[in-house]
Amino acid sequence: MFRSPSHRVAVATGLLLSLGLSTAACSSGKTSDAGGDRVAEVDGKISITYLQKQGDQEYFIGEAAGAEVKATELGIDLKVVNLGNDANKTVSEVQSAIAQKANGVIIVVPDPAVGPQVVRTAKDGGVALLTSDDQICTTGPDPAACGKADLVPRIGFSGAQMGEEVGRRAAAEYRKAGWTAADTRVVSAWKQDVTVCGDRVAAAKKAFDAAVPGVKTLDVPTDNTPTGAQDKIAATVTAHAGVKHWVIWGCNDENVMGGVTALANAGVEPADVIGVGLGAYLACKEWQADKPTGMKAALFINGRDVGALAVQTMYDKLRNGKDFPAEAFAPTTMVDRASWKTAGVTCG
C-alpha cells in the first residue's frame, strides 16, 4: 500500500530528472499561484475534478458531499474520484481530467512524492490545480523541504492550530486525572512523510509540554490507518510495560483509535488512557456506546467545510481570475462525549 522511503526517493528523483522541473514562479507570503498561473478565466460552464485519497473514509466522504453541495449552488460540473492509496493512479486521473476538458483539478494526494509530476501534468494541460488537506511541492517530493513559494495552494486546516488545541486538551485531561510524569507516557502517532501530520503532532507536543512539562513522548511512525496504528502502538506498549498511564494523540482519529484499541487489548483500563482524536468521526463511535473509553476528546474537523471552500476557491479563480490564497483554513471545534452531537458531528 505504501512504498518504502528509498523507493519513493528513487521514484521522485526519476520524475525530477525526466521532467526537468524548475522553480514555479509565485508570490511569497499571502498568495500563491503555483497551481494556476497560466489558466484563463472561464466564461461558460465550469468543470472541476476532485481527486481524493482514501475516499471511503468518513472525513473524505463528508468533504466530497460538501464539494458537491457547493458545486450545485454555483452551477459547476463536479466529478469526484477516489484514488484510494494508489499514487500511480494519481497522475493518470489528472491526465483523465484534462482529457475530459476539466477546467480545474482539486487533489488530495495519496503520496506527496508525485507532487512534481502532478504539477507539471496540470500545467501542461492548462488546468488550474489546487490541493486540499495535504500539501504538495512543485519542485520536489517532500513538501517539508519545499520553499513556501513552491508549495501548491492548499485548502484545509491549520496543522499548528489543530495540534495546539489537541495538546492543550490532552494537558487539561492529564491535570484532571492527577497523573505524574514518572509513570505516564505520551504516544504521538503519525505517517511521518506527510507534512501536515508533522505540523499537527509537533504543535500538540509543544502545547502539552508548555502546560505540563516533563512527560516523555514516544514517537510512533504509522500508516495513518487504525489497524496500522494499532499494530505499531501495541509494540510500543509492550516495550514499556511499566507505564501506568498513557496519553495518545496523532495525525488523525485513526491513529488515536488504533492506540486506544491497542491499550485496551493490552489490558490497560480506560481510566488510564487519555486519547485526544483529530477528526471526531471515529471518536464519536466510541461515545455512542454506553461504556467507558480511553477516547476522552477529539478535535472536530468538518470535511464538508473543506470541500465547499475548495470548490468556492477554484470557482473564484476560474470565473473571476482571483488568485489562490497560499492557504485557506476551515474552522475546528473540540468535542467530547457530552458535546459531540450538539457540535454537528456526523457519526456513520
CSV table of C-alpha atoms in Angstrom, one decimal:
chain,number,residue,atom,x,y,z
A,1,MET,CA,0.0,0.0,0.0
A,2,PHE,CA,2.8,2.4,0.9
A,3,ARG,CA,6.2,2.4,-0.7
A,4,SER,CA,9.4,2.4,1.3
A,5,PRO,CA,11.3,5.7,1.7
A,6,SER,CA,14.1,4.6,-0.6
A,7,HIS,CA,11.7,3.6,-3.3
A,8,ARG,CA,9.8,6.9,-3.0
A,9,VAL,CA,13.0,8.9,-3.2
A,10,ALA,CA,14.1,7.0,-6.3
A,11,VAL,CA,10.8,7.5,-8.0
A,12,ALA,CA,10.7,11.2,-7.2
A,13,THR,CA,14.3,11.6,-8.4
A,14,GLY,CA,13.4,10.0,-11.6
A,15,LEU,CA,10.4,12.2,-12.1
A,16,LEU,CA,12.5,15.3,-11.5
A,17,LEU,CA,15.2,14.2,-14.0
A,18,SER,CA,12.7,13.3,-16.6
A,19,LEU,CA,10.6,16.4,-16.2
A,20,GLY,CA,13.5,18.9,-15.9
A,21,LEU,CA,11.4,20.8,-13.3
A,22,SER,CA,12.3,24.4,-12.5
A,23,THR,CA,11.0,26.5,-9.6
A,24,ALA,CA,7.5,27.7,-10.2
A,25,ALA,CA,7.0,31.4,-10.0
A,26,CYS,CA,4.6,32.7,-7.4
A,27,SER,CA,4.5,35.5,-4.9
A,28,SER,CA,5.7,34.8,-1.4
A,29,GLY,CA,3.6,35.5,1.7
A,30,LYS,CA,-0.2,35.8,1.4
A,31,THR,CA,-0.9,34.4,-2.1
A,32,SER,CA,0.4,31.7,-4.4
A,33,ASP,CA,-0.4,30.9,-7.9
A,34,ALA,CA,1.7,27.8,-8.3
A,35,GLY,CA,-1.4,25.9,-9.2
A,36,GLY,CA,-2.9,28.2,-11.8
A,37,ASP,CA,-0.6,30.9,-13.1
A,38,ARG,CA,-1.5,30.4,-16.8
A,39,VAL,CA,-5.1,29.4,-16.5
A,40,ALA,CA,-7.6,31.6,-18.4
A,41,GLU,CA,-10.9,32.7,-16.9
A,42,VAL,CA,-13.9,30.6,-17.9
A,43,ASP,CA,-17.0,32.3,-19.3
A,44,GLY,CA,-19.1,29.2,-19.8
A,45,LYS,CA,-19.9,26.1,-17.7
A,46,ILE,CA,-17.1,25.3,-15.3
A,47,SER,CA,-15.9,21.7,-14.9
A,48,ILE,CA,-13.9,20.6,-11.9
A,49,THR,CA,-12.5,17.2,-10.9
A,50,TYR,CA,-11.9,16.5,-7.2
A,51,LEU,CA,-9.4,13.7,-6.7
A,52,GLN,CA,-9.3,12.3,-3.1
A,53,LYS,CA,-7.1,9.7,-1.4
A,54,GLN,CA,-9.0,7.3,0.9
A,55,GLY,CA,-12.3,8.4,-0.5
A,56,ASP,CA,-14.2,5.8,1.5
A,57,GLN,CA,-13.0,7.4,4.8
A,58,GLU,CA,-15.7,9.3,6.8
A,59,TYR,CA,-13.9,12.6,6.6
A,60,PHE,CA,-13.4,12.4,2.8
A,61,ILE,CA,-17.0,11.3,2.3
A,62,GLY,CA,-18.0,14.5,4.1
A,63,GLU,CA,-15.5,16.5,2.0
A,64,ALA,CA,-17.0,15.2,-1.2
A,65,ALA,CA,-20.5,15.9,0.0
A,66,GLY,CA,-19.6,19.5,0.9
A,67,ALA,CA,-17.9,19.9,-2.5
A,68,GLU,CA,-21.0,18.6,-4.3
A,69,VAL,CA,-23.4,20.9,-2.5
A,70,LYS,CA,-21.2,23.9,-3.3
A,71,ALA,CA,-20.8,22.9,-6.9
A,72,THR,CA,-24.6,22.6,-7.3
A,73,GLU,CA,-25.0,26.0,-5.7
A,74,LEU,CA,-22.5,27.5,-8.2
A,75,GLY,CA,-23.7,25.6,-11.2
A,76,ILE,CA,-20.4,23.7,-11.6
A,77,ASP,CA,-20.0,20.3,-13.2
A,78,LEU,CA,-18.1,18.3,-10.5
A,79,LYS,CA,-16.6,14.9,-10.7
A,80,VAL,CA,-15.3,13.2,-7.5
A,81,VAL,CA,-12.7,10.4,-7.9
A,82,ASN,CA,-11.5,8.1,-5.1
A,83,LEU,CA,-7.7,7.5,-5.5
A,84,GLY,CA,-7.6,5.1,-2.5
A,85,ASN,CA,-3.9,4.9,-1.6
A,86,ASP,CA,-2.7,4.4,-5.2
A,87,ALA,CA,0.0,7.0,-6.0
A,88,ASN,CA,0.2,5.7,-9.6
A,89,LYS,CA,-3.4,6.4,-10.1
A,90,THR,CA,-3.0,10.0,-9.1
A,91,VAL,CA,-1.2,11.1,-12.3
A,92,SER,CA,-3.4,9.1,-14.6
A,93,GLU,CA,-6.5,10.6,-13.1
A,94,VAL,CA,-5.1,14.1,-13.6
A,95,GLN,CA,-4.5,13.2,-17.2
A,96,SER,CA,-8.0,11.8,-17.5
A,97,ALA,CA,-9.5,15.0,-16.1
A,98,ILE,CA,-7.5,17.0,-18.7
A,99,ALA,CA,-8.7,14.7,-21.5
A,100,GLN,CA,-12.3,15.3,-20.2
A,101,LYS,CA,-11.9,19.0,-20.5
A,102,ALA,CA,-11.9,19.8,-16.8
A,103,ASN,CA,-11.0,23.5,-16.1
A,104,GLY,CA,-9.6,22.8,-12.7
A,105,VAL,CA,-8.4,19.9,-10.5
A,106,ILE,CA,-8.6,19.8,-6.7
A,107,ILE,CA,-6.5,17.0,-5.3
A,108,VAL,CA,-5.7,15.2,-2.0
A,109,VAL,CA,-2.6,13.1,-2.9
A,110,PRO,CA,-2.0,9.6,-1.5
A,111,ASP,CA,1.7,10.3,-1.7
A,112,PRO,CA,3.4,13.7,-1.8
A,113,ALA,CA,6.3,12.3,-3.9
A,114,VAL,CA,4.1,12.5,-7.0
A,115,GLY,CA,3.6,16.2,-6.5
A,116,PRO,CA,6.1,17.5,-9.1
A,117,GLN,CA,4.6,15.2,-11.8
A,118,VAL,CA,1.0,16.2,-10.9
A,119,VAL,CA,2.0,19.9,-11.1
A,120,ARG,CA,3.7,19.5,-14.5
A,121,THR,CA,0.8,17.4,-15.9
A,122,ALA,CA,-1.7,20.1,-14.8
A,123,LYS,CA,0.4,22.9,-16.1
A,124,ASP,CA,0.9,21.2,-19.5
A,125,GLY,CA,-2.8,20.5,-19.7
A,126,GLY,CA,-3.7,24.1,-18.9
A,127,VAL,CA,-5.9,23.3,-15.9
A,128,ALA,CA,-5.8,25.1,-12.5
A,129,LEU,CA,-4.5,23.0,-9.7
A,130,LEU,CA,-5.5,23.3,-6.0
A,131,THR,CA,-4.8,20.9,-3.2
A,132,SER,CA,-7.0,20.2,-0.2
A,133,ASP,CA,-5.8,18.8,3.2
A,134,ASP,CA,-2.3,17.7,2.2
A,135,GLN,CA,0.4,19.8,0.6
A,136,ILE,CA,2.5,19.1,-2.5
A,137,CYS,CA,5.6,20.8,-3.8
A,138,THR,CA,6.2,21.9,-7.4
A,139,THR,CA,10.0,21.2,-7.2
A,140,GLY,CA,10.5,18.0,-5.1
A,141,PRO,CA,8.9,15.1,-3.4
A,142,ASP,CA,8.9,16.4,0.2
A,143,PRO,CA,6.7,19.4,1.0
A,144,ALA,CA,8.6,19.8,4.3
A,145,ALA,CA,11.8,20.6,2.4
A,146,CYS,CA,10.0,22.9,-0.1
A,147,GLY,CA,10.2,26.7,-0.1
A,148,LYS,CA,6.8,28.4,0.6
A,149,ALA,CA,6.8,29.8,-2.9
A,150,ASP,CA,7.0,26.3,-4.4
A,151,LEU,CA,4.0,24.8,-2.5
A,152,VAL,CA,0.8,24.4,-4.4
A,153,PRO,CA,-2.0,26.4,-2.9
A,154,ARG,CA,-3.9,24.4,-0.2
A,155,ILE,CA,-7.4,24.4,1.4
A,156,GLY,CA,-7.7,22.6,4.7
A,157,PHE,CA,-6.9,23.2,8.3
A,158,SER,CA,-4.0,24.8,10.1
A,159,GLY,CA,-1.9,22.0,11.4
A,160,ALA,CA,-0.3,24.2,14.0
A,161,GLN,CA,-3.6,25.4,15.3
A,162,MET,CA,-5.1,21.9,15.4
A,163,GLY,CA,-2.1,20.5,17.2
A,164,GLU,CA,-2.2,23.2,19.8
A,165,GLU,CA,-5.8,22.5,20.6
A,166,VAL,CA,-5.2,18.8,20.9
A,167,GLY,CA,-2.1,19.4,23.1
A,168,ARG,CA,-4.0,21.8,25.4
A,169,ARG,CA,-6.9,19.4,25.8
A,170,ALA,CA,-4.6,16.5,26.5
A,171,ALA,CA,-2.9,18.6,29.2
A,172,ALA,CA,-6.2,19.5,30.7
A,173,GLU,CA,-7.3,15.9,30.9
A,174,TYR,CA,-3.9,14.9,32.3
A,175,ARG,CA,-4.2,17.5,35.1
A,176,LYS,CA,-7.7,16.5,35.8
A,177,ALA,CA,-6.6,12.8,36.1
A,178,GLY,CA,-3.9,13.8,38.6
A,179,TRP,CA,-1.2,11.7,36.9
A,180,THR,CA,2.5,12.2,37.4
A,181,ALA,CA,5.2,12.3,34.7
A,182,ALA,CA,7.2,9.4,36.1
A,183,ASP,CA,4.5,6.8,35.3
A,184,THR,CA,3.0,8.4,32.2
A,185,ARG,CA,4.0,8.3,28.6
A,186,VAL,CA,2.7,10.2,25.6
A,187,VAL,CA,2.3,8.3,22.3
A,188,SER,CA,2.5,10.6,19.3
A,189,ALA,CA,1.5,8.6,16.2
A,190,TRP,CA,1.5,9.7,12.5
A,191,LYS,CA,2.7,8.9,9.0
A,192,GLN,CA,6.0,10.7,9.0
A,193,ASP,CA,6.3,11.7,5.4
A,194,VAL,CA,3.0,13.7,5.5
A,195,THR,CA,3.9,17.3,6.2
A,196,VAL,CA,0.6,18.3,7.7
A,197,CYS,CA,0.8,15.4,10.1
A,198,GLY,CA,4.2,16.5,11.3
A,199,ASP,CA,2.8,20.0,11.8
A,200,ARG,CA,0.0,18.7,14.0
A,201,VAL,CA,1.9,16.4,16.3
A,202,ALA,CA,4.8,18.9,16.7
A,203,ALA,CA,2.3,21.6,17.8
A,204,ALA,CA,0.5,19.2,20.1
A,205,LYS,CA,3.7,18.3,21.9
A,206,LYS,CA,4.7,22.0,22.2
A,207,ALA,CA,1.3,22.9,23.7
A,208,PHE,CA,1.3,19.9,26.0
A,209,ASP,CA,4.8,20.4,27.3
A,210,ALA,CA,4.2,24.0,27.9
A,211,ALA,CA,1.2,23.2,30.2
A,212,VAL,CA,2.6,20.0,31.9
A,213,PRO,CA,6.3,19.7,31.3
A,214,GLY,CA,8.3,16.5,32.0
A,215,VAL,CA,6.2,13.8,30.4
A,216,LYS,CA,8.2,11.7,28.0
A,217,THR,CA,6.9,11.4,24.4
A,218,LEU,CA,7.2,8.3,22.3
A,219,ASP,CA,7.1,9.0,18.6
A,220,VAL,CA,5.4,6.1,16.7
A,221,PRO,CA,5.5,6.0,12.8
A,222,THR,CA,2.3,4.6,11.3
A,223,ASP,CA,0.5,4.5,8.0
A,224,ASN,CA,-2.4,6.7,9.4
A,225,THR,CA,-4.8,3.8,9.5
A,226,PRO,CA,-6.5,2.3,12.6
A,227,THR,CA,-5.0,-1.2,12.1
A,228,GLY,CA,-1.6,0.1,11.2
A,229,ALA,CA,-1.5,2.4,14.2
A,230,GLN,CA,-2.8,-0.4,16.5
A,231,ASP,CA,0.0,-2.7,15.5
A,232,LYS,CA,2.7,-0.1,15.9
A,233,ILE,CA,1.4,1.2,19.2
A,234,ALA,CA,0.8,-2.3,20.6
A,235,ALA,CA,4.5,-3.0,20.1
A,236,THR,CA,5.4,0.3,21.8
A,237,VAL,CA,3.1,-0.6,24.8
A,238,THR,CA,4.8,-4.0,25.1
A,239,ALA,CA,8.2,-2.4,25.2
A,240,HIS,CA,7.1,-0.1,28.0
A,241,ALA,CA,5.3,-2.5,30.3
A,242,GLY,CA,6.0,-0.5,33.4
A,243,VAL,CA,4.0,2.6,32.3
A,244,LYS,CA,0.7,3.0,34.2
A,245,HIS,CA,-0.9,5.9,32.3
A,246,TRP,CA,-1.0,6.8,28.6
A,247,VAL,CA,-1.7,9.9,26.6
A,248,ILE,CA,-2.4,9.5,22.9
A,249,TRP,CA,-2.5,11.9,20.1
A,250,GLY,CA,-1.8,11.7,16.4
A,251,CYS,CA,-2.4,13.0,12.9
A,252,ASN,CA,-6.0,11.8,12.8
A,253,ASP,CA,-8.7,9.9,14.6
A,254,GLU,CA,-7.3,6.7,13.0
A,255,ASN,CA,-4.0,6.9,14.9
A,256,VAL,CA,-5.7,7.7,18.2
A,257,MET,CA,-8.4,5.0,17.8
A,258,GLY,CA,-5.7,2.5,16.9
A,259,GLY,CA,-3.8,3.4,20.1
A,260,VAL,CA,-6.9,3.2,22.3
A,261,THR,CA,-7.6,-0.2,20.9
A,262,ALA,CA,-4.1,-1.4,21.4
A,263,LEU,CA,-4.1,-0.3,25.0
A,264,ALA,CA,-7.4,-1.9,25.7
A,265,ASN,CA,-6.1,-5.2,24.2
A,266,ALA,CA,-3.1,-4.9,26.5
A,267,GLY,CA,-5.4,-4.8,29.5
A,268,VAL,CA,-5.0,-1.1,30.2
A,269,GLU,CA,-8.2,0.3,31.8
A,270,PRO,CA,-9.9,3.3,30.0
A,271,ALA,CA,-9.4,5.4,33.1
A,272,ASP,CA,-5.6,5.1,32.5
A,273,VAL,CA,-5.8,6.3,28.9
A,274,ILE,CA,-6.3,9.8,27.6
A,275,GLY,CA,-6.9,9.7,23.8
A,276,VAL,CA,-7.5,13.0,22.0
A,277,GLY,CA,-8.5,12.4,18.5
A,278,LEU,CA,-8.4,14.6,15.4
A,279,GLY,CA,-11.4,14.4,13.3
A,280,ALA,CA,-14.0,13.1,15.7
A,281,TYR,CA,-15.6,10.7,13.1
A,282,LEU,CA,-14.2,7.6,14.9
A,283,ALA,CA,-14.2,9.1,18.4
A,284,CYS,CA,-17.9,9.6,18.2
A,285,LYS,CA,-18.5,5.9,17.6
A,286,GLU,CA,-16.8,5.2,21.0
A,287,TRP,CA,-19.1,7.7,22.6
A,288,GLN,CA,-22.2,6.2,21.0
A,289,ALA,CA,-21.6,3.1,23.1
A,290,ASP,CA,-22.6,3.4,26.8
A,291,LYS,CA,-19.3,2.2,28.1
A,292,PRO,CA,-16.0,3.7,29.3
A,293,THR,CA,-13.4,4.5,26.7
A,294,GLY,CA,-9.9,5.9,26.5
A,295,MET,CA,-11.0,8.3,23.8
A,296,LYS,CA,-11.6,11.4,26.0
A,297,ALA,CA,-12.0,14.1,23.4
A,298,ALA,CA,-11.4,14.9,19.7
A,299,LEU,CA,-11.0,17.9,17.6
A,300,PHE,CA,-13.9,18.0,15.1
A,301,ILE,CA,-12.7,18.8,11.6
A,302,ASN,CA,-15.6,19.1,9.2
A,303,GLY,CA,-14.6,17.7,5.8
A,304,ARG,CA,-17.8,19.3,4.3
A,305,ASP,CA,-16.4,22.8,5.1
A,306,VAL,CA,-13.1,22.0,3.4
A,307,GLY,CA,-14.8,20.5,0.3
A,308,ALA,CA,-17.1,23.5,0.0
A,309,LEU,CA,-14.3,26.0,0.5
A,310,ALA,CA,-12.1,24.3,-2.1
A,311,VAL,CA,-14.8,24.4,-4.7
A,312,GLN,CA,-15.6,28.0,-4.0
A,313,THR,CA,-11.9,28.9,-4.2
A,314,MET,CA,-11.5,27.1,-7.5
A,315,TYR,CA,-14.6,28.8,-8.8
A,316,ASP,CA,-13.3,32.3,-7.8
A,317,LYS,CA,-10.1,31.6,-9.8
A,318,LEU,CA,-11.7,30.2,-12.9
A,319,ARG,CA,-14.7,32.6,-13.1
A,320,ASN,CA,-13.1,35.8,-11.8
A,321,GLY,CA,-9.4,35.4,-12.1
A,322,LYS,CA,-8.9,35.7,-8.3
A,323,ASP,CA,-5.5,34.4,-7.1
A,324,PHE,CA,-5.5,31.3,-5.0
A,325,PRO,CA,-4.5,32.0,-1.4
A,326,ALA,CA,-1.4,30.2,-0.3
A,327,GLU,CA,-3.5,28.5,2.3
A,328,ALA,CA,-7.1,28.9,3.5
A,329,PHE,CA,-8.4,27.3,6.6
A,330,ALA,CA,-11.8,25.9,7.8
A,331,PRO,CA,-12.9,26.2,11.5
A,332,THR,CA,-12.4,23.4,14.1
A,333,THR,CA,-14.2,22.6,17.4
A,334,MET,CA,-13.1,20.4,20.3
A,335,VAL,CA,-15.8,17.9,21.3
A,336,ASP,CA,-16.2,15.1,23.8
A,337,ARG,CA,-18.9,12.6,24.9
A,338,ALA,CA,-21.1,15.3,26.2
A,339,SER,CA,-20.8,17.8,23.3
A,340,TRP,CA,-20.3,15.9,20.0
A,341,LYS,CA,-23.9,15.7,19.0
A,342,THR,CA,-24.7,19.4,19.5
A,343,ALA,CA,-21.5,20.3,17.6
A,344,GLY,CA,-22.8,18.6,14.5
A,345,VAL,CA,-20.5,15.7,14.2
A,346,THR,CA,-21.9,13.1,11.8
A,347,CYS,CA,-21.2,9.6,13.1
A,348,GLY,CA,-21.6,6.9,10.5
